[in-house]
């Protein structure tokens, strides 16, 4: 019980302000305001991590801000607007957004293509196949908590990792300077 009292879980509060159109005011629209309360907890002796809001786009790019810098996030009229405590609000078109992540880390979802890079990482049933890596490249697989759950080494630039016995979840595979995300279903 004392350990439970020493550790607070992060909390997020959603507050929706709805303005409905009426016959007297036909131009009124719905407006949703998302207020974020980041109650970042830590046990005694642990260092607190910075909390982030990551807007991840369909093209795998992202816009990240520390939660402490954000006043509010507004959702409405086809846009998501991140309003900082100071500075210019960042307006994001909803159709361009893949997801919005509230996390302890500044993350991205995917990588940008590098010209001349022939490295290929592909799922093949219960295996992940790597080709085009350097001769003896190391392969590492991390779970969503950042723990290494698998390792392998490429042979002549090719490698295979069997993920059939992995629990369902999201994983990161890193090899030869390239990082990819995969989901085990």
N, C-alpha and C. Protein backbone atom coordinates (compact mmCIF):
# COMPACT_ATOMS: atom_id res chain seq x y z
N UNK A 1 0.82 -1.19 0.00
CA UNK A 1 0.00 0.00 0.00
C UNK A 1 0.86 1.25 0.00
N UNK A 2 1.98 1.27 0.73
CA UNK A 2 2.81 2.47 0.75
C UNK A 2 3.43 2.72 -0.61
N UNK A 3 3.80 1.65 -1.34
CA UNK A 3 4.35 1.83 -2.68
C UNK A 3 3.30 2.44 -3.60
N UNK A 4 2.06 2.01 -3.44
CA UNK A 4 0.99 2.55 -4.28
C UNK A 4 0.76 4.03 -3.98
N UNK A 5 0.95 4.43 -2.75
CA UNK A 5 0.78 5.83 -2.39
C UNK A 5 1.91 6.69 -2.92
N UNK A 6 3.10 6.10 -3.08
CA UNK A 6 4.25 6.87 -3.55
C UNK A 6 4.25 7.06 -5.06
N UNK A 7 3.48 6.28 -5.78
CA UNK A 7 3.50 6.35 -7.24
C UNK A 7 2.14 6.85 -7.73
N UNK A 8 2.15 7.95 -8.44
CA UNK A 8 0.92 8.49 -9.03
C UNK A 8 0.90 8.15 -10.50
N UNK A 9 -0.24 7.79 -11.02
CA UNK A 9 -0.37 7.48 -12.44
C UNK A 9 -0.65 8.76 -13.21
N UNK A 10 -0.09 8.89 -14.44
CA UNK A 10 -0.41 10.07 -15.24
C UNK A 10 -1.91 10.12 -15.52
N UNK A 11 -2.45 11.33 -15.58
CA UNK A 11 -3.89 11.47 -15.81
C UNK A 11 -4.14 12.41 -16.97
N UNK A 12 -5.18 12.15 -17.69
CA UNK A 12 -5.60 13.01 -18.79
C UNK A 12 -7.08 13.32 -18.60
N UNK A 13 -7.42 14.57 -18.67
CA UNK A 13 -8.81 14.96 -18.49
C UNK A 13 -9.32 15.54 -19.81
N UNK A 14 -10.42 15.03 -20.27
CA UNK A 14 -11.04 15.54 -21.48
C UNK A 14 -12.25 16.38 -21.09
N UNK A 15 -12.30 17.58 -21.58
CA UNK A 15 -13.44 18.44 -21.32
C UNK A 15 -14.00 18.86 -22.67
N UNK A 16 -15.26 18.60 -22.89
CA UNK A 16 -15.89 18.93 -24.15
C UNK A 16 -16.85 20.09 -23.96
N UNK A 17 -16.60 21.16 -24.69
CA UNK A 17 -17.51 22.31 -24.72
C UNK A 17 -18.25 22.22 -26.05
N UNK A 18 -19.55 22.06 -26.02
CA UNK A 18 -20.30 21.89 -27.25
C UNK A 18 -21.19 23.10 -27.49
N UNK A 19 -21.07 23.65 -28.66
CA UNK A 19 -21.94 24.74 -29.08
C UNK A 19 -22.77 24.17 -30.23
N UNK A 20 -24.08 24.12 -30.08
CA UNK A 20 -24.94 23.54 -31.11
C UNK A 20 -25.58 24.64 -31.95
N UNK A 21 -25.72 24.36 -33.25
CA UNK A 21 -26.37 25.31 -34.14
C UNK A 21 -27.87 25.35 -33.84
N UNK A 22 -28.43 26.54 -33.86
CA UNK A 22 -29.87 26.71 -33.67
C UNK A 22 -30.41 27.49 -34.85
N UNK A 23 -31.73 27.55 -34.97
CA UNK A 23 -32.32 28.30 -36.08
C UNK A 23 -31.98 29.78 -35.99
N UNK A 24 -31.79 30.28 -34.76
CA UNK A 24 -31.42 31.69 -34.59
C UNK A 24 -29.94 31.93 -34.91
N UNK A 25 -29.11 30.89 -34.72
CA UNK A 25 -27.67 31.03 -34.94
C UNK A 25 -27.19 29.85 -35.79
N UNK A 26 -27.50 29.82 -37.09
CA UNK A 26 -27.17 28.67 -37.93
C UNK A 26 -25.67 28.51 -38.18
N UNK A 27 -24.87 29.52 -37.96
CA UNK A 27 -23.44 29.43 -38.24
C UNK A 27 -22.62 28.90 -37.09
N UNK A 28 -23.27 28.62 -35.95
CA UNK A 28 -22.51 28.09 -34.82
C UNK A 28 -22.10 26.66 -35.13
N UNK A 29 -20.97 26.27 -34.66
CA UNK A 29 -20.48 24.91 -34.93
C UNK A 29 -20.05 24.26 -33.63
N UNK A 30 -19.80 22.96 -33.74
CA UNK A 30 -19.31 22.25 -32.57
C UNK A 30 -17.84 22.58 -32.38
N UNK A 31 -17.47 22.75 -31.17
CA UNK A 31 -16.07 23.01 -30.85
C UNK A 31 -15.72 22.19 -29.63
N UNK A 32 -14.70 21.40 -29.76
CA UNK A 32 -14.27 20.55 -28.66
C UNK A 32 -12.92 21.05 -28.17
N UNK A 33 -12.80 21.22 -26.90
CA UNK A 33 -11.53 21.63 -26.32
C UNK A 33 -11.00 20.48 -25.48
N UNK A 34 -9.81 20.08 -25.76
CA UNK A 34 -9.17 18.99 -25.04
C UNK A 34 -8.13 19.61 -24.12
N UNK A 35 -8.39 19.52 -22.83
CA UNK A 35 -7.44 20.03 -21.85
C UNK A 35 -6.64 18.86 -21.31
N UNK A 36 -5.37 19.03 -21.23
CA UNK A 36 -4.50 17.96 -20.77
C UNK A 36 -3.92 18.33 -19.42
N UNK A 37 -4.17 17.48 -18.46
CA UNK A 37 -3.55 17.63 -17.16
C UNK A 37 -2.51 16.54 -17.04
N UNK A 38 -1.28 16.90 -17.06
CA UNK A 38 -0.23 15.90 -16.96
C UNK A 38 0.22 15.82 -15.51
N UNK A 39 -0.29 14.86 -14.81
CA UNK A 39 0.10 14.66 -13.42
C UNK A 39 1.16 13.57 -13.43
N UNK A 40 2.35 13.94 -13.81
CA UNK A 40 3.41 12.95 -13.94
C UNK A 40 3.89 12.55 -12.56
N UNK A 41 3.69 11.31 -12.23
CA UNK A 41 4.08 10.81 -10.92
C UNK A 41 5.42 10.10 -10.98
N UNK A 42 6.04 9.99 -9.84
CA UNK A 42 7.29 9.24 -9.76
C UNK A 42 7.45 8.71 -8.36
N UNK A 43 8.09 7.57 -8.26
CA UNK A 43 8.37 7.04 -6.93
C UNK A 43 9.61 7.74 -6.39
N UNK A 44 9.80 7.69 -5.11
CA UNK A 44 10.93 8.36 -4.47
C UNK A 44 12.23 7.80 -5.04
N UNK A 45 13.15 8.69 -5.40
CA UNK A 45 14.45 8.27 -5.92
C UNK A 45 14.48 8.15 -7.43
N UNK A 46 13.33 8.27 -8.12
CA UNK A 46 13.32 8.18 -9.57
C UNK A 46 13.24 9.59 -10.15
N UNK A 47 13.86 9.79 -11.29
CA UNK A 47 13.84 11.08 -11.96
C UNK A 47 12.61 11.14 -12.87
N UNK A 48 11.86 12.23 -12.82
CA UNK A 48 10.67 12.38 -13.66
C UNK A 48 11.09 12.56 -15.12
N UNK A 49 10.30 11.98 -16.02
CA UNK A 49 10.55 12.13 -17.44
C UNK A 49 9.64 13.21 -18.00
N UNK A 50 10.09 13.85 -19.07
CA UNK A 50 9.27 14.85 -19.74
C UNK A 50 8.14 14.14 -20.46
N UNK A 51 6.92 14.67 -20.36
CA UNK A 51 5.76 14.12 -21.04
C UNK A 51 5.58 14.88 -22.35
N UNK A 52 5.22 14.17 -23.43
CA UNK A 52 5.08 14.77 -24.75
C UNK A 52 3.70 14.53 -25.34
N UNK A 53 3.30 15.44 -26.21
CA UNK A 53 2.16 15.24 -27.10
C UNK A 53 2.77 15.16 -28.50
N UNK A 54 2.56 14.02 -29.17
CA UNK A 54 3.10 13.79 -30.50
C UNK A 54 1.95 13.71 -31.49
N UNK A 55 1.93 14.61 -32.48
CA UNK A 55 0.97 14.52 -33.58
C UNK A 55 1.72 13.79 -34.69
N UNK A 56 1.30 12.56 -34.98
CA UNK A 56 1.96 11.73 -35.98
C UNK A 56 1.14 11.77 -37.27
N UNK A 57 1.82 12.13 -38.38
CA UNK A 57 1.14 12.32 -39.66
C UNK A 57 1.12 11.03 -40.48
N UNK A 58 0.23 11.01 -41.49
CA UNK A 58 0.11 9.87 -42.41
C UNK A 58 1.43 9.62 -43.15
N UNK A 59 2.22 10.67 -43.41
CA UNK A 59 3.49 10.51 -44.14
C UNK A 59 4.66 10.14 -43.22
N UNK A 60 4.36 9.75 -41.96
CA UNK A 60 5.34 9.33 -40.95
C UNK A 60 6.16 10.46 -40.35
N UNK A 61 5.87 11.72 -40.67
CA UNK A 61 6.53 12.82 -39.98
C UNK A 61 5.74 13.11 -38.70
N UNK A 62 6.29 13.95 -37.84
CA UNK A 62 5.57 14.24 -36.60
C UNK A 62 5.82 15.67 -36.12
N UNK A 63 4.95 16.10 -35.22
CA UNK A 63 5.08 17.39 -34.53
C UNK A 63 4.97 17.06 -33.04
N UNK A 64 6.03 17.31 -32.28
CA UNK A 64 6.04 16.96 -30.86
C UNK A 64 6.25 18.21 -30.01
N UNK A 65 5.53 18.24 -28.89
CA UNK A 65 5.70 19.33 -27.92
C UNK A 65 5.64 18.75 -26.52
N UNK A 66 6.39 19.34 -25.62
CA UNK A 66 6.31 18.96 -24.22
C UNK A 66 4.94 19.37 -23.68
N UNK A 67 4.31 18.50 -22.89
CA UNK A 67 2.99 18.81 -22.33
C UNK A 67 3.02 20.10 -21.50
N UNK A 68 4.16 20.38 -20.87
CA UNK A 68 4.25 21.57 -20.03
C UNK A 68 4.22 22.86 -20.86
N UNK A 69 4.47 22.77 -22.18
CA UNK A 69 4.44 23.94 -23.06
C UNK A 69 3.05 24.19 -23.64
N UNK A 70 2.10 23.24 -23.46
CA UNK A 70 0.80 23.32 -24.12
C UNK A 70 -0.27 23.87 -23.19
N UNK A 71 -1.01 24.86 -23.69
CA UNK A 71 -2.15 25.40 -22.95
C UNK A 71 -3.38 24.53 -23.18
N UNK A 72 -3.68 24.21 -24.45
CA UNK A 72 -4.82 23.36 -24.77
C UNK A 72 -4.69 22.82 -26.19
N UNK A 73 -5.52 21.83 -26.49
CA UNK A 73 -5.62 21.28 -27.83
C UNK A 73 -7.08 21.42 -28.24
N UNK A 74 -7.32 22.09 -29.37
CA UNK A 74 -8.68 22.29 -29.85
C UNK A 74 -8.93 21.38 -31.05
N UNK A 75 -10.11 20.73 -31.06
CA UNK A 75 -10.49 19.84 -32.15
C UNK A 75 -11.79 20.37 -32.72
N UNK A 76 -11.79 20.68 -34.02
CA UNK A 76 -13.02 21.17 -34.65
C UNK A 76 -12.79 21.64 -36.07
N UNK A 77 -13.87 21.63 -36.88
CA UNK A 77 -13.84 22.12 -38.25
C UNK A 77 -12.74 21.48 -39.11
N UNK A 78 -12.46 20.19 -38.92
CA UNK A 78 -11.49 19.48 -39.74
C UNK A 78 -10.04 19.70 -39.36
N UNK A 79 -9.80 20.39 -38.25
CA UNK A 79 -8.44 20.67 -37.82
C UNK A 79 -8.26 20.34 -36.34
N UNK A 80 -7.02 20.03 -35.97
CA UNK A 80 -6.61 19.93 -34.57
C UNK A 80 -5.60 21.05 -34.37
N UNK A 81 -5.84 21.90 -33.39
CA UNK A 81 -4.95 23.03 -33.13
C UNK A 81 -4.31 22.85 -31.77
N UNK A 82 -2.97 22.82 -31.75
CA UNK A 82 -2.22 22.75 -30.50
C UNK A 82 -1.86 24.18 -30.12
N UNK A 83 -2.41 24.64 -29.00
CA UNK A 83 -2.22 26.02 -28.56
C UNK A 83 -1.18 26.02 -27.44
N UNK A 84 0.02 26.58 -27.72
CA UNK A 84 1.05 26.63 -26.67
C UNK A 84 0.75 27.74 -25.67
N UNK A 85 1.41 27.67 -24.51
CA UNK A 85 1.25 28.73 -23.50
C UNK A 85 1.78 30.05 -24.02
N UNK A 86 2.81 29.99 -24.88
CA UNK A 86 3.32 31.19 -25.54
C UNK A 86 3.75 30.79 -26.95
N UNK A 87 3.60 31.70 -27.88
CA UNK A 87 3.97 31.40 -29.25
C UNK A 87 2.76 31.19 -30.14
N UNK A 88 3.01 30.73 -31.35
CA UNK A 88 1.98 30.56 -32.36
C UNK A 88 1.35 29.18 -32.29
N UNK A 89 0.01 29.09 -32.33
CA UNK A 89 -0.65 27.78 -32.35
C UNK A 89 -0.29 26.99 -33.61
N UNK A 90 -0.19 25.68 -33.48
CA UNK A 90 0.10 24.80 -34.62
C UNK A 90 -1.20 24.14 -35.05
N UNK A 91 -1.61 24.40 -36.30
CA UNK A 91 -2.88 23.88 -36.82
C UNK A 91 -2.58 22.68 -37.71
N UNK A 92 -3.26 21.54 -37.44
CA UNK A 92 -3.02 20.30 -38.17
C UNK A 92 -4.33 19.84 -38.82
N UNK A 93 -4.30 19.55 -40.11
CA UNK A 93 -5.48 19.05 -40.82
C UNK A 93 -5.76 17.61 -40.37
N UNK A 94 -7.00 17.31 -39.94
CA UNK A 94 -7.34 15.98 -39.42
C UNK A 94 -7.05 14.87 -40.43
N UNK A 95 -7.27 15.14 -41.71
CA UNK A 95 -7.04 14.11 -42.73
C UNK A 95 -5.56 13.76 -42.87
N UNK A 96 -4.66 14.62 -42.40
CA UNK A 96 -3.22 14.36 -42.46
C UNK A 96 -2.70 13.60 -41.24
N UNK A 97 -3.52 13.50 -40.18
CA UNK A 97 -3.07 12.92 -38.91
C UNK A 97 -3.34 11.42 -38.87
N UNK A 98 -2.29 10.63 -38.55
CA UNK A 98 -2.46 9.20 -38.34
C UNK A 98 -2.95 8.95 -36.92
N UNK A 99 -2.31 9.62 -35.95
CA UNK A 99 -2.72 9.49 -34.55
C UNK A 99 -2.05 10.58 -33.72
N UNK A 100 -2.58 10.77 -32.51
CA UNK A 100 -1.99 11.68 -31.53
C UNK A 100 -1.63 10.83 -30.32
N UNK A 101 -0.37 10.92 -29.89
CA UNK A 101 0.13 10.07 -28.81
C UNK A 101 0.53 10.94 -27.63
N UNK A 102 0.08 10.56 -26.43
CA UNK A 102 0.51 11.19 -25.19
C UNK A 102 1.51 10.22 -24.58
N UNK A 103 2.77 10.62 -24.43
CA UNK A 103 3.80 9.66 -24.07
C UNK A 103 4.90 10.32 -23.23
N UNK A 104 5.73 9.46 -22.63
CA UNK A 104 6.88 9.92 -21.85
C UNK A 104 8.07 10.23 -22.74
N UNK A 105 8.02 9.82 -23.98
CA UNK A 105 9.16 9.98 -24.87
C UNK A 105 8.76 10.78 -26.10
N UNK A 106 9.71 11.48 -26.69
CA UNK A 106 9.50 12.15 -27.96
C UNK A 106 9.71 11.10 -29.03
N UNK A 107 8.63 10.61 -29.66
CA UNK A 107 8.73 9.49 -30.58
C UNK A 107 8.30 9.88 -31.98
N UNK A 108 8.64 9.05 -32.93
CA UNK A 108 8.13 9.16 -34.28
C UNK A 108 7.54 7.82 -34.65
N UNK A 109 6.78 7.81 -35.71
CA UNK A 109 6.11 6.59 -36.15
C UNK A 109 6.56 6.30 -37.58
N UNK A 110 7.72 5.69 -37.75
CA UNK A 110 8.24 5.39 -39.07
C UNK A 110 9.54 6.12 -39.31
N UNK A 111 10.11 5.92 -40.49
CA UNK A 111 11.36 6.57 -40.83
C UNK A 111 11.23 7.21 -42.20
N UNK A 112 12.11 8.11 -42.48
CA UNK A 112 12.17 8.74 -43.77
C UNK A 112 13.09 7.94 -44.67
N UNK A 113 12.71 7.78 -45.93
CA UNK A 113 13.52 7.01 -46.87
C UNK A 113 14.85 7.72 -47.09
N UNK A 114 15.89 6.93 -47.24
CA UNK A 114 17.23 7.45 -47.49
C UNK A 114 17.62 7.03 -48.90
N UNK A 115 18.03 7.99 -49.73
CA UNK A 115 18.41 7.66 -51.09
C UNK A 115 19.57 6.67 -51.10
N UNK A 116 19.49 5.66 -51.95
CA UNK A 116 20.55 4.67 -52.07
C UNK A 116 20.48 3.58 -51.02
N UNK A 117 19.53 3.64 -50.10
CA UNK A 117 19.40 2.64 -49.06
C UNK A 117 18.63 1.45 -49.61
N UNK A 118 19.25 0.27 -49.63
CA UNK A 118 18.60 -0.93 -50.16
C UNK A 118 18.13 -1.85 -49.06
N UNK A 119 18.20 -1.41 -47.81
CA UNK A 119 17.78 -2.22 -46.68
C UNK A 119 16.27 -2.46 -46.74
N UNK A 120 15.87 -3.70 -46.54
CA UNK A 120 14.46 -4.06 -46.56
C UNK A 120 14.13 -4.88 -45.32
N UNK A 121 13.06 -4.49 -44.62
CA UNK A 121 12.57 -5.22 -43.45
C UNK A 121 11.12 -5.55 -43.73
N UNK A 122 10.80 -6.86 -43.83
CA UNK A 122 9.45 -7.26 -44.20
C UNK A 122 8.95 -8.39 -43.31
N UNK A 123 7.64 -8.36 -43.04
CA UNK A 123 7.00 -9.44 -42.29
C UNK A 123 6.69 -10.58 -43.25
N UNK A 124 6.92 -11.81 -42.78
CA UNK A 124 6.65 -13.01 -43.58
C UNK A 124 6.07 -14.06 -42.64
N UNK A 125 4.76 -14.00 -42.41
CA UNK A 125 4.13 -14.93 -41.47
C UNK A 125 4.58 -14.63 -40.06
N UNK A 126 5.21 -15.60 -39.40
CA UNK A 126 5.72 -15.43 -38.04
C UNK A 126 7.18 -15.01 -38.01
N UNK A 127 7.70 -14.53 -39.13
CA UNK A 127 9.10 -14.12 -39.22
C UNK A 127 9.21 -12.70 -39.74
N UNK A 128 10.29 -12.05 -39.35
CA UNK A 128 10.67 -10.76 -39.92
C UNK A 128 11.93 -11.03 -40.72
N UNK A 129 11.91 -10.66 -42.01
CA UNK A 129 13.06 -10.91 -42.88
C UNK A 129 13.75 -9.58 -43.20
N UNK A 130 15.08 -9.60 -43.08
CA UNK A 130 15.90 -8.44 -43.36
C UNK A 130 16.79 -8.78 -44.53
N UNK A 131 16.89 -7.86 -45.50
CA UNK A 131 17.82 -8.04 -46.61
C UNK A 131 18.45 -6.70 -46.94
N UNK A 132 19.63 -6.74 -47.52
CA UNK A 132 20.32 -5.52 -47.90
C UNK A 132 21.07 -4.83 -46.78
N UNK A 133 21.22 -5.49 -45.64
CA UNK A 133 21.97 -4.91 -44.51
C UNK A 133 23.47 -5.15 -44.74
N UNK A 134 24.30 -4.57 -43.88
CA UNK A 134 25.73 -4.86 -43.95
C UNK A 134 25.95 -6.32 -43.54
N UNK A 135 27.10 -6.86 -43.89
CA UNK A 135 27.36 -8.30 -43.76
C UNK A 135 27.01 -8.89 -42.39
N UNK A 136 27.48 -8.30 -41.31
CA UNK A 136 27.25 -8.87 -39.98
C UNK A 136 26.44 -7.92 -39.09
N UNK A 137 25.44 -7.26 -39.66
CA UNK A 137 24.64 -6.29 -38.91
C UNK A 137 23.88 -6.97 -37.78
N UNK A 138 23.83 -6.29 -36.63
CA UNK A 138 23.06 -6.80 -35.49
C UNK A 138 21.60 -6.41 -35.66
N UNK A 139 20.71 -7.30 -35.22
CA UNK A 139 19.27 -7.07 -35.24
C UNK A 139 18.80 -7.09 -33.80
N UNK A 140 18.05 -6.07 -33.40
CA UNK A 140 17.50 -6.02 -32.04
C UNK A 140 16.01 -5.75 -32.13
N UNK A 141 15.24 -6.44 -31.28
CA UNK A 141 13.79 -6.23 -31.21
C UNK A 141 13.45 -5.78 -29.80
N UNK A 142 12.69 -4.68 -29.72
CA UNK A 142 12.29 -4.09 -28.45
C UNK A 142 10.78 -4.19 -28.30
N UNK A 143 10.31 -4.40 -27.07
CA UNK A 143 8.86 -4.36 -26.82
C UNK A 143 8.45 -2.91 -26.59
N UNK A 144 7.17 -2.68 -26.36
CA UNK A 144 6.65 -1.32 -26.20
C UNK A 144 7.22 -0.60 -24.99
N UNK A 145 7.73 -1.36 -24.00
CA UNK A 145 8.33 -0.76 -22.81
C UNK A 145 9.81 -0.44 -23.01
N UNK A 146 10.36 -0.76 -24.19
CA UNK A 146 11.76 -0.46 -24.47
C UNK A 146 12.73 -1.55 -24.08
N UNK A 147 12.24 -2.71 -23.67
CA UNK A 147 13.11 -3.83 -23.30
C UNK A 147 13.49 -4.63 -24.54
N UNK A 148 14.74 -5.05 -24.61
CA UNK A 148 15.17 -5.92 -25.72
C UNK A 148 14.57 -7.30 -25.49
N UNK A 149 13.80 -7.78 -26.49
CA UNK A 149 13.16 -9.09 -26.37
C UNK A 149 13.71 -10.09 -27.38
N UNK A 150 14.57 -9.63 -28.28
CA UNK A 150 15.16 -10.54 -29.26
C UNK A 150 16.39 -9.93 -29.90
N UNK A 151 17.33 -10.82 -30.26
CA UNK A 151 18.56 -10.40 -30.93
C UNK A 151 18.90 -11.44 -32.00
N UNK A 152 19.53 -10.97 -33.06
CA UNK A 152 20.03 -11.86 -34.11
C UNK A 152 21.14 -11.12 -34.84
N UNK A 153 21.83 -11.82 -35.72
CA UNK A 153 22.88 -11.22 -36.53
C UNK A 153 22.65 -11.59 -37.98
N UNK A 154 22.83 -10.62 -38.87
CA UNK A 154 22.68 -10.88 -40.30
C UNK A 154 23.86 -11.71 -40.79
N UNK A 155 23.61 -12.52 -41.77
CA UNK A 155 24.65 -13.30 -42.43
C UNK A 155 24.66 -12.86 -43.89
N UNK A 156 25.76 -12.31 -44.33
CA UNK A 156 25.89 -11.78 -45.69
C UNK A 156 24.79 -10.77 -46.02
N UNK A 157 24.42 -9.96 -45.02
CA UNK A 157 23.44 -8.90 -45.22
C UNK A 157 21.99 -9.31 -45.12
N UNK A 158 21.73 -10.59 -44.82
CA UNK A 158 20.36 -11.09 -44.70
C UNK A 158 20.15 -11.69 -43.33
N UNK A 159 18.93 -11.55 -42.80
CA UNK A 159 18.63 -12.12 -41.50
C UNK A 159 17.15 -12.41 -41.37
N UNK A 160 16.83 -13.33 -40.46
CA UNK A 160 15.44 -13.69 -40.17
C UNK A 160 15.28 -13.78 -38.67
N UNK A 161 14.19 -13.20 -38.16
CA UNK A 161 13.88 -13.30 -36.74
C UNK A 161 12.49 -13.93 -36.63
N UNK A 162 12.39 -15.03 -35.89
CA UNK A 162 11.11 -15.69 -35.66
C UNK A 162 10.40 -14.97 -34.52
N UNK A 163 9.22 -14.43 -34.79
CA UNK A 163 8.45 -13.72 -33.78
C UNK A 163 7.16 -14.48 -33.42
N UNK A 164 7.08 -15.72 -33.84
CA UNK A 164 5.89 -16.53 -33.60
C UNK A 164 5.55 -16.72 -32.13
N UNK A 165 6.56 -16.76 -31.27
CA UNK A 165 6.31 -16.97 -29.84
C UNK A 165 6.19 -15.65 -29.06
N UNK A 166 6.25 -14.52 -29.73
CA UNK A 166 6.11 -13.22 -29.05
C UNK A 166 4.64 -13.00 -28.71
N UNK A 167 4.36 -12.39 -27.54
CA UNK A 167 2.97 -12.04 -27.21
C UNK A 167 2.45 -10.96 -28.17
N UNK A 168 1.14 -10.88 -28.29
CA UNK A 168 0.52 -9.84 -29.10
C UNK A 168 0.96 -8.47 -28.58
N UNK A 169 1.30 -7.57 -29.50
CA UNK A 169 1.70 -6.23 -29.08
C UNK A 169 2.47 -5.50 -30.16
N UNK A 170 2.97 -4.33 -29.80
CA UNK A 170 3.74 -3.47 -30.70
C UNK A 170 5.22 -3.63 -30.38
N UNK A 171 6.05 -3.76 -31.41
CA UNK A 171 7.48 -3.97 -31.26
C UNK A 171 8.24 -3.03 -32.19
N UNK A 172 9.50 -2.81 -31.85
CA UNK A 172 10.42 -2.02 -32.67
C UNK A 172 11.57 -2.94 -33.05
N UNK A 173 11.92 -2.94 -34.34
CA UNK A 173 13.07 -3.71 -34.81
C UNK A 173 14.11 -2.71 -35.30
N UNK A 174 15.36 -2.90 -34.86
CA UNK A 174 16.45 -2.01 -35.25
C UNK A 174 17.56 -2.85 -35.86
N UNK A 175 18.05 -2.40 -37.00
CA UNK A 175 19.21 -3.02 -37.61
C UNK A 175 19.88 -2.04 -38.56
N UNK A 176 21.17 -2.04 -38.56
CA UNK A 176 21.96 -1.29 -39.53
C UNK A 176 21.55 0.18 -39.64
N UNK A 177 21.23 0.81 -38.50
CA UNK A 177 20.86 2.22 -38.49
C UNK A 177 19.43 2.50 -38.91
N UNK A 178 18.63 1.46 -39.09
CA UNK A 178 17.23 1.60 -39.49
C UNK A 178 16.32 1.07 -38.39
N UNK A 179 15.24 1.78 -38.14
CA UNK A 179 14.27 1.39 -37.11
C UNK A 179 12.89 1.29 -37.74
N UNK A 180 12.19 0.20 -37.45
CA UNK A 180 10.82 0.02 -37.94
C UNK A 180 9.94 -0.49 -36.82
N UNK A 181 8.66 -0.16 -36.91
CA UNK A 181 7.68 -0.64 -35.94
C UNK A 181 6.90 -1.77 -36.58
N UNK A 182 6.56 -2.81 -35.78
CA UNK A 182 5.64 -3.83 -36.28
C UNK A 182 4.71 -4.24 -35.16
N UNK A 183 3.55 -4.73 -35.55
CA UNK A 183 2.53 -5.15 -34.59
C UNK A 183 2.31 -6.64 -34.73
N UNK A 184 2.49 -7.38 -33.65
CA UNK A 184 2.24 -8.82 -33.61
C UNK A 184 0.80 -9.01 -33.20
N UNK A 185 0.02 -9.67 -34.07
CA UNK A 185 -1.40 -9.89 -33.78
C UNK A 185 -1.65 -11.32 -33.42
